[in-house]
């Protein structure tokens, strides 16, 4: 027993020592909906730095070392909160209550039809017109044995954007000392509802605003994907990637086949599809969904998740009209997203893994973006 106590004391001291090297700074970022919002900068023991705001849980900057230890900001974003409020690109944000699309902006739960906000043609995208990316969250900084970060909380009212049930949410962002950006999601409800949360950073591992992402090499651990119709709603088929430009089982440059004459690529004007991850049946363990390598800088990123799918979006809607935080223009395909999630339109697809959350259950999931060099 004494030995155990001794070990614990050392561990506690060690944690304290590590935590002294982690810095968390807070500064005001402006006002939204009459509430002041802040920017928090967390740096880990390796000097990697993450800046986030409690408006939409947005990651505004992520400074990652390259193979020569040169740190660059690898996510797209703005300098001021107003630009985040005014624009609909979902830069760096938490997405919910339902990530991606709900066909016809409606679904049925317990025999009752619910209509949610239509904000993309006939469909609902990313939680509606004022999704979790557009609300002010409460935030509290923390340090623990793995690193430092923020705990965000928000209560989404019954009926918000048309969704039933009061959803009580907690999302933690941890910048670990292994250079990981880790997201843990928790939610409970008082009525049956839909819950499918994701993260929407646009990455460019060569630095934000520094060219397009077509030369990045991508591996996706999914041998099937969900083809879509003309409004980007899955047809319901789980299609093999074999022999298609959707085969990323082996690492391939994003740009290698993006212009090919493929119906699915034409419909989405590039990649904007969900991959069915090859995770062991029934497992909710962290699974390597994707790896991205940027050959010039040597920066690499692994994406791990407990979710069944990942949306790979190649920044097709970026059109050169936006100027980013360092004054550079964000042109076509200057960033990509890897959004871990349940498959799009799951609320209307009984054969897809469920997105239904019931009272008494806890929605609990994790996604990790891990950075390293090679
Ligand atoms: C997701 C969607 C895309 C697009 C982006 C944001 O990736 O699937 O179609 O809406 O978000 O613009």
XYZ file of C-alpha atoms and ligand atoms in Angstrom:
386
model
C 0.000 0.000 0.000
C 2.764 2.397 1.020
C 4.469 1.642 -2.304
C 1.293 2.473 -4.194
C 0.967 5.729 -2.325
C 4.591 6.544 -3.145
C 3.992 5.904 -6.837
C 0.922 8.087 -6.750
C 2.834 10.919 -5.127
C 5.496 10.751 -7.847
C 2.826 10.674 -10.524
C 1.043 13.659 -9.028
C 4.286 15.603 -8.865
C 5.127 14.628 -12.402
C 1.711 15.821 -13.603
C 2.261 19.088 -11.766
C 5.674 19.481 -13.373
C 4.261 18.802 -16.851
C 1.301 21.096 -16.256
C 3.612 23.937 -15.309
C 4.976 23.791 -18.856
C 1.530 23.961 -20.433
C 0.275 27.487 -20.937
C -3.315 28.636 -21.363
C -3.950 32.284 -22.131
C -7.291 34.011 -22.481
C -8.173 37.250 -24.245
C -11.403 38.903 -25.398
C -12.536 38.206 -28.985
C -15.688 40.357 -29.209
C -19.412 40.113 -28.607
C -21.999 37.780 -30.136
C -25.711 37.745 -29.254
C -24.937 40.211 -26.458
C -22.416 37.894 -24.865
C -18.691 38.433 -24.813
C -16.628 35.670 -26.344
C -12.979 34.873 -25.749
C -9.967 33.404 -27.448
C -7.960 30.797 -25.555
C -4.450 29.837 -26.584
C -3.117 26.551 -25.288
C 0.496 25.521 -25.831
C 1.876 22.102 -24.993
C 5.338 21.073 -23.775
C 6.585 20.864 -27.393
C 5.491 24.402 -28.201
C 2.584 23.297 -30.413
C -0.178 25.871 -30.095
C -3.954 25.752 -30.465
C -6.255 28.780 -30.308
C -9.998 28.328 -29.856
C -12.998 30.509 -29.140
C -16.172 29.691 -27.234
C -18.180 31.028 -30.193
C -19.073 27.797 -32.023
C -16.147 26.013 -30.296
C -14.133 27.241 -33.282
C -10.470 26.351 -33.626
C -9.094 29.621 -35.006
C -5.468 28.529 -35.251
C -3.340 25.407 -34.901
C 0.404 25.915 -35.111
C 2.195 22.692 -35.947
C 5.936 22.032 -36.469
C 7.272 20.713 -39.770
C 10.269 18.419 -40.226
C 12.627 21.392 -39.600
C 10.657 22.416 -36.519
C 9.150 25.410 -38.307
C 5.711 26.058 -36.844
C 2.905 27.055 -39.197
C -0.797 27.552 -38.747
C -2.453 24.640 -40.577
C -6.136 25.620 -40.330
C -8.125 28.176 -42.316
C -9.849 30.969 -40.419
C -10.398 34.653 -39.746
C -8.979 37.245 -37.387
C -12.250 38.629 -36.094
C -15.352 37.077 -34.655
C -17.653 39.028 -36.993
C -16.266 37.183 -40.014
C -17.091 33.883 -38.323
C -20.620 35.128 -37.590
C -21.177 36.456 -41.129
C -19.820 33.520 -43.108
C -21.125 30.032 -43.635
C -18.049 27.969 -44.309
C -17.995 26.354 -40.848
C -14.250 27.068 -40.464
C -12.938 25.153 -37.444
C -16.345 24.776 -35.809
C -18.243 22.206 -33.790
C -21.137 20.914 -35.900
C -24.506 19.743 -34.595
C -27.115 18.744 -33.633
C -26.800 16.740 -36.820
C -23.617 16.941 -38.885
C -24.014 16.835 -42.676
C -27.379 16.541 -44.435
C -30.878 15.437 -43.540
C -32.807 14.764 -46.742
C -35.974 16.845 -47.127
C -35.088 18.426 -43.756
C -37.379 15.982 -41.979
C -37.373 12.674 -40.144
C -39.703 10.590 -38.015
C -39.121 9.601 -34.392
C -41.563 7.563 -32.315
C -44.191 7.969 -35.060
C -43.963 11.758 -35.134
C -42.589 13.718 -38.075
C -40.160 16.534 -37.282
C -39.314 19.322 -39.690
C -35.906 20.883 -39.181
C -34.500 24.044 -40.772
C -33.944 23.841 -44.525
C -30.711 25.693 -45.112
C -29.459 24.043 -48.296
C -32.126 23.675 -50.971
C -34.625 21.077 -49.753
C -32.245 19.716 -47.102
C -30.919 20.573 -43.682
C -27.141 20.933 -43.464
C -24.942 20.886 -40.350
C -27.704 21.422 -37.781
C -29.667 24.174 -39.560
C -29.192 27.907 -39.983
C -28.053 28.458 -36.405
C -26.295 25.230 -35.590
C -23.808 24.632 -32.787
C -21.186 26.475 -34.858
C -23.184 29.700 -34.464
C -23.922 29.739 -30.733
C -21.950 30.933 -27.717
C -20.748 28.115 -25.459
C -19.564 28.304 -21.844
C -15.887 27.524 -21.550
C -13.549 26.437 -18.814
C -9.824 25.849 -19.186
C -8.227 22.711 -17.742
C -4.931 20.874 -17.498
C -4.661 17.138 -16.937
C -2.157 14.280 -17.195
C -2.263 14.333 -21.027
C -2.174 18.059 -21.786
C -4.328 21.148 -21.560
C -7.493 22.457 -23.124
C -11.034 23.705 -22.815
C -14.290 22.213 -21.709
C -17.244 23.723 -23.577
C -20.863 23.367 -22.480
C -24.141 24.288 -24.077
C -27.791 23.409 -23.585
C -29.701 23.189 -26.852
C -33.389 23.870 -26.235
C -36.227 21.529 -27.129
C -37.291 22.600 -30.624
C -34.065 24.425 -31.514
C -33.792 24.353 -35.331
C -36.742 21.939 -35.210
C -35.039 19.126 -33.258
C -36.962 17.549 -30.373
C -35.604 17.348 -26.835
C -33.363 19.453 -24.630
C -29.834 18.372 -25.486
C -27.213 18.968 -22.797
C -23.748 19.032 -24.315
C -20.146 18.979 -23.254
C -17.246 19.031 -25.665
C -13.644 18.977 -24.528
C -10.715 20.001 -26.689
C -7.350 18.762 -25.430
C -4.003 19.681 -26.924
C -1.974 16.720 -25.736
C 1.754 16.562 -25.200
C 1.856 14.025 -28.061
C 0.854 16.812 -30.471
C -2.727 15.630 -30.723
C -5.838 17.740 -30.931
C -8.338 15.512 -29.154
C -12.087 16.107 -29.085
C -14.384 14.322 -26.621
C -18.128 14.760 -27.084
C -20.859 14.064 -24.513
C -24.603 14.658 -24.804
C -27.792 13.670 -23.024
C -31.406 14.355 -23.869
C -34.783 14.496 -22.137
C -36.696 13.307 -25.236
C -35.794 11.031 -28.151
C -33.709 13.054 -30.591
C -30.994 12.945 -33.247
C -27.373 13.544 -32.281
C -24.445 13.412 -34.696
C -21.617 15.795 -33.847
C -18.510 16.546 -35.839
C -15.640 18.967 -36.318
C -15.118 21.175 -39.358
C -11.512 22.425 -39.501
C -10.192 23.058 -42.987
C -6.609 21.844 -42.982
C -3.706 22.786 -45.184
C -0.601 21.090 -43.812
C 1.577 23.494 -45.798
C 0.110 26.424 -43.867
C -3.187 28.276 -44.289
C -3.408 30.324 -47.476
C -0.295 28.647 -48.816
C -1.546 26.971 -52.007
C -4.089 24.254 -52.643
C -4.228 20.850 -50.996
C -4.122 18.761 -54.204
C -0.539 17.621 -53.552
C -1.333 16.303 -50.067
C -1.347 12.501 -49.962
C -4.392 10.914 -48.382
C -5.191 7.465 -47.052
C -8.756 6.640 -45.969
C -9.338 3.373 -44.157
C -12.682 2.692 -45.823
C -13.325 0.229 -48.654
C -16.848 1.544 -49.251
C -18.409 4.962 -49.555
C -21.948 6.335 -49.676
C -22.753 7.623 -53.214
C -25.061 10.650 -53.333
C -27.864 12.098 -55.449
C -27.827 15.559 -57.043
C -28.553 17.237 -53.670
C -25.726 15.281 -51.974
C -28.062 12.959 -50.065
C -26.805 9.334 -49.932
C -28.736 6.970 -52.186
C -28.483 4.325 -49.436
C -25.979 2.182 -51.313
C -22.649 1.305 -49.685
C -20.478 1.156 -52.784
C -17.039 -0.436 -53.076
C -14.250 2.060 -53.781
C -12.456 -0.499 -55.934
C -11.631 0.806 -59.384
C -13.005 4.288 -58.574
C -11.341 7.651 -57.748
C -12.685 7.041 -54.221
C -10.094 4.372 -53.525
C -7.754 5.902 -50.927
C -6.941 2.595 -49.225
C -3.352 3.251 -50.276
C -2.053 6.782 -49.895
C -2.731 8.829 -53.073
C -2.435 12.528 -53.902
C -5.797 14.224 -53.434
C -5.460 15.823 -56.868
C -4.495 12.653 -58.730
C -8.037 11.723 -59.825
C -10.179 14.660 -58.686
C -10.739 15.845 -62.263
C -11.632 12.435 -63.661
C -14.831 11.795 -65.530
C -16.724 10.246 -62.644
C -20.411 10.837 -61.974
C -19.983 11.121 -58.190
C -17.109 13.594 -58.483
C -19.142 15.666 -60.957
C -22.202 15.757 -58.656
C -20.195 17.088 -55.725
C -17.739 19.118 -57.827
C -14.928 17.141 -56.243
C -14.784 15.031 -53.099
C -17.610 15.670 -50.667
C -18.524 12.155 -49.616
C -18.761 9.888 -46.644
C -16.530 6.834 -46.361
C -17.678 3.743 -44.478
C -14.756 3.001 -42.187
C -13.363 -0.554 -42.128
C -13.567 -0.741 -38.348
C -14.130 -4.101 -36.656
C -17.861 -4.817 -36.478
C -19.496 -3.376 -33.360
C -16.282 -1.777 -32.061
C -16.348 1.750 -30.678
C -12.586 1.849 -30.121
C -10.485 4.634 -31.592
C -9.808 3.598 -35.163
C -7.404 5.113 -37.696
C -9.795 6.666 -40.211
C -7.320 8.624 -42.341
C -3.721 9.727 -42.710
C -2.633 12.826 -44.602
C 0.958 13.509 -45.640
C 2.185 16.830 -46.985
C 5.418 15.887 -48.775
C 7.079 19.336 -48.889
C 6.881 20.244 -45.195
C 6.832 16.645 -43.964
C 3.801 17.426 -41.805
C 1.500 14.435 -41.347
C -1.871 14.066 -39.694
C -3.685 10.947 -38.513
C -7.406 11.085 -37.836
C -8.710 8.597 -35.278
C -12.340 8.185 -34.320
C -14.986 6.058 -32.646
C -17.461 7.016 -35.383
C -18.533 4.733 -38.262
C -17.806 7.239 -41.060
C -15.696 10.131 -42.251
C -16.692 12.865 -44.689
C -13.808 13.906 -46.895
C -14.498 17.355 -48.352
C -11.919 18.809 -50.741
C -12.841 22.479 -50.257
C -14.845 22.639 -53.485
C -16.952 25.619 -52.377
C -13.934 27.825 -51.647
C -13.991 30.205 -54.593
C -11.315 32.842 -54.006
C -13.691 35.443 -52.557
C -12.487 34.976 -48.977
C -9.492 36.596 -47.384
C -8.132 34.677 -44.451
C -6.532 35.654 -41.157
C -3.094 36.454 -42.577
C -4.430 38.439 -45.542
C -4.106 35.587 -48.022
C -6.928 34.714 -50.412
C -8.496 31.294 -49.875
C -8.852 29.944 -53.376
C -10.507 26.810 -54.727
C -9.391 23.739 -52.723
C -7.044 25.622 -50.391
C -8.222 23.433 -47.509
C -9.760 20.017 -46.876
C -11.964 18.663 -44.102
C -12.085 15.208 -42.558
C -15.336 15.160 -40.623
C -15.806 12.039 -38.516
C -19.479 11.209 -38.206
C -22.402 8.861 -38.621
C -23.344 8.628 -42.307
C -25.254 11.564 -43.825
C -29.042 11.332 -43.769
C -28.886 8.580 -41.127
C -32.159 9.812 -39.541
C -33.916 8.659 -42.736
C -31.852 5.552 -43.426
C -32.796 2.728 -41.040
C -29.968 0.554 -42.423
C -27.266 3.073 -41.478
C -25.781 3.130 -37.947
C -28.238 4.988 -35.751
C -28.049 8.658 -34.772
C -31.003 8.386 -32.383
C -30.311 9.411 -28.790
C -32.794 8.404 -26.106
C -33.351 9.723 -22.589
C -31.104 7.839 -20.160
C -28.409 7.253 -22.791
C -25.188 9.260 -23.164
C -23.861 10.170 -26.572
C -20.136 9.759 -26.127
C -17.551 9.854 -28.857
C -13.967 10.895 -29.526
C -11.960 12.143 -32.469
C -8.221 12.739 -32.493
C -6.205 14.719 -35.036
C -2.598 13.635 -34.427
C 0.337 15.550 -35.913
C 3.875 14.367 -36.643
C 6.531 14.585 -39.324
C 8.279 12.332 -41.778
C -19.469 19.555 -45.506
C -20.454 19.308 -46.540
C -20.067 20.140 -47.688
C -20.014 21.575 -47.319
C -19.070 21.803 -46.273
C -19.108 23.253 -45.832
O -18.269 19.019 -45.864
O -20.589 17.966 -46.883
O -20.956 19.935 -48.738
O -21.252 21.983 -46.846
O -19.378 20.950 -45.200
O -19.231 24.142 -46.866
